[in-house]
Amino acid sequence: MGVKVGVLALQGDVSEHIAAFRDCLAGRSGSTAVPVRHPRDLAHLDALAIPGGESTAISRLIGKNGLYEPLRGFEGGVFATCAGMVLAADRVDDPRVRTLGLIPMHVARNAFGRQVDSREASLDVAGLAEPFRAVFIRAPVATEVGPGVAVLARVPEGIVAVRSGRHMAFAFHPELGGDLRLHRMFLAGLGV
Ligand code: GLN
């Protein structure tokens, strides 16, 4: 059976997420990656990506589009990157962001210092045989995770990759750079 992945398409690097999941699903018949803007778009999705971008803006647009309750009740897996990791958390250091509470963790925005716009690091991620070339762009970190959250990677600033049941969140951008190992790990975790 085909796999259907949605990408929350309110703000941020939506097209990169769609392209990465389409690459990942290529050759699997009936599988698609589609944009999600309204509650009705969540129907029949196996998974949802919450992209990088600006979490304050995405938070405002989630409210405007009536997506808070539908997203909180989403039954598929969530693949959240950067601003998406901020939104997926249940606590954040910025009151302008209303989180979705999908993963029990506390997140600090822009945790690498305001002057550091972006950086790359070769990161050891639990479950990957070789390091992952991680691109951090004004990235958050998790400073604390709740029970049942597996920490998959950390840097001196904090936790940068987690798995919580069917959800995964990354402070960096696995959708950039063409390395789809984390996407595949996520889909395998959903059993699809
Ligand atoms: N700094 C952004 C935020 O907290 C995230 C940046 C990103 O997604 N690349 O919303």
PDB file of N, CA and C in Angstrom, residues 26 32 37 53 57 63 69 85 97 103 108 110 129 137 147 154 162-163 170 172 181 184:
ATOM      1  N   ALA A  26      10.116   7.503  -3.981  1.00  0.00           N
ATOM      2  CA  ALA A  26      10.133   7.206  -5.426  1.00  0.00           C
ATOM      3  C   ALA A  26      10.164   5.693  -5.638  1.00  0.00           C
ATOM      4  N   THR A  32       2.870   9.357  -1.961  1.00  0.00           N
ATOM      5  CA  THR A  32       2.953  10.768  -2.332  1.00  0.00           C
ATOM      6  C   THR A  32       3.390  11.612  -1.145  1.00  0.00           C
ATOM      7  N   ARG A  37      -2.399  22.579   4.373  1.00  0.00           N
ATOM      8  CA  ARG A  37      -2.692  23.948   4.806  1.00  0.00           C
ATOM      9  C   ARG A  37      -3.933  24.040   5.682  1.00  0.00           C
ATOM     10  N   GLY A  53      11.832  27.063   9.408  1.00  0.00           N
ATOM     11  CA  GLY A  53      11.299  28.365   9.024  1.00  0.00           C
ATOM     12  C   GLY A  53      11.348  29.261  10.238  1.00  0.00           C
ATOM     13  N   ALA A  57       6.080  32.660  13.295  1.00  0.00           N
ATOM     14  CA  ALA A  57       5.179  32.845  12.147  1.00  0.00           C
ATOM     15  C   ALA A  57       4.335  31.591  11.911  1.00  0.00           C
ATOM     16  N   GLY A  63      -2.668  28.794  14.103  1.00  0.00           N
ATOM     17  CA  GLY A  63      -3.874  29.310  14.766  1.00  0.00           C
ATOM     18  C   GLY A  63      -4.871  29.851  13.754  1.00  0.00           C
ATOM     19  N   GLU A  69      -5.917  22.091  17.080  1.00  0.00           N
ATOM     20  CA  GLU A  69      -6.510  20.848  17.591  1.00  0.00           C
ATOM     21  C   GLU A  69      -6.288  19.683  16.622  1.00  0.00           C
ATOM     22  N   MET A  85      10.798  21.516  15.170  1.00  0.00           N
ATOM     23  CA  MET A  85      11.142  20.931  16.474  1.00  0.00           C
ATOM     24  C   MET A  85      10.626  21.820  17.604  1.00  0.00           C
ATOM     25  N   VAL A  97       5.522  31.566  20.859  1.00  0.00           N
ATOM     26  CA  VAL A  97       5.264  30.297  20.164  1.00  0.00           C
ATOM     27  C   VAL A  97       4.333  29.450  21.023  1.00  0.00           C
ATOM     28  N   ILE A 103       5.794  16.189  21.579  1.00  0.00           N
ATOM     29  CA  ILE A 103       6.959  15.518  22.173  1.00  0.00           C
ATOM     30  C   ILE A 103       7.255  16.188  23.513  1.00  0.00           C
ATOM     31  N   ALA A 108      14.861  25.419  23.550  1.00  0.00           N
ATOM     32  CA  ALA A 108      15.325  26.807  23.553  1.00  0.00           C
ATOM     33  C   ALA A 108      15.562  27.221  22.110  1.00  0.00           C
ATOM     34  N   ASN A 110      16.992  29.478  18.949  1.00  0.00           N
ATOM     35  CA  ASN A 110      18.236  30.184  18.594  1.00  0.00           C
ATOM     36  C   ASN A 110      19.340  29.914  19.623  1.00  0.00           C
ATOM     37  N   ALA A 129      25.063   4.231  10.875  1.00  0.00           N
ATOM     38  CA  ALA A 129      26.403   3.641  10.914  1.00  0.00           C
ATOM     39  C   ALA A 129      27.494   4.686  10.697  1.00  0.00           C
ATOM     40  N   ILE A 137      20.713  25.999  11.099  1.00  0.00           N
ATOM     41  CA  ILE A 137      20.426  27.391  10.708  1.00  0.00           C
ATOM     42  C   ILE A 137      19.595  28.040  11.816  1.00  0.00           C
ATOM     43  N   PRO A 147      10.115  11.498  29.939  1.00  0.00           N
ATOM     44  CA  PRO A 147      10.252  10.045  29.881  1.00  0.00           C
ATOM     45  C   PRO A 147       9.790   9.513  28.527  1.00  0.00           C
ATOM     46  N   ARG A 154      23.464  14.725  20.281  1.00  0.00           N
ATOM     47  CA  ARG A 154      23.629  15.975  21.020  1.00  0.00           C
ATOM     48  C   ARG A 154      24.939  16.650  20.639  1.00  0.00           C
ATOM     49  N   VAL A 162      15.875  13.727  18.424  1.00  0.00           N
ATOM     50  CA  VAL A 162      15.140  12.871  19.363  1.00  0.00           C
ATOM     51  C   VAL A 162      14.129  12.007  18.613  1.00  0.00           C
ATOM     52  N   ARG A 163      13.797  10.905  19.263  1.00  0.00           N
ATOM     53  CA  ARG A 163      12.645  10.106  18.825  1.00  0.00           C
ATOM     54  C   ARG A 163      11.714   9.951  20.024  1.00  0.00           C
ATOM     55  N   PHE A 170      14.403  17.135  14.815  1.00  0.00           N
ATOM     56  CA  PHE A 170      15.808  17.465  14.568  1.00  0.00           C
ATOM     57  C   PHE A 170      15.991  18.979  14.641  1.00  0.00           C
ATOM     58  N   PHE A 172      18.469  20.357  13.247  1.00  0.00           N
ATOM     59  CA  PHE A 172      19.110  20.670  11.967  1.00  0.00           C
ATOM     60  C   PHE A 172      18.169  20.312  10.827  1.00  0.00           C
ATOM     61  N   ARG A 181      18.939   9.303   4.962  1.00  0.00           N
ATOM     62  CA  ARG A 181      18.956   8.193   5.929  1.00  0.00           C
ATOM     63  C   ARG A 181      17.997   8.430   7.096  1.00  0.00           C
ATOM     64  N   ARG A 184      14.472   7.789   5.989  1.00  0.00           N
ATOM     65  CA  ARG A 184      14.214   6.337   5.882  1.00  0.00           C
ATOM     66  C   ARG A 184      14.045   5.723   7.267  1.00  0.00           C
TER      67      ARG A 184
END
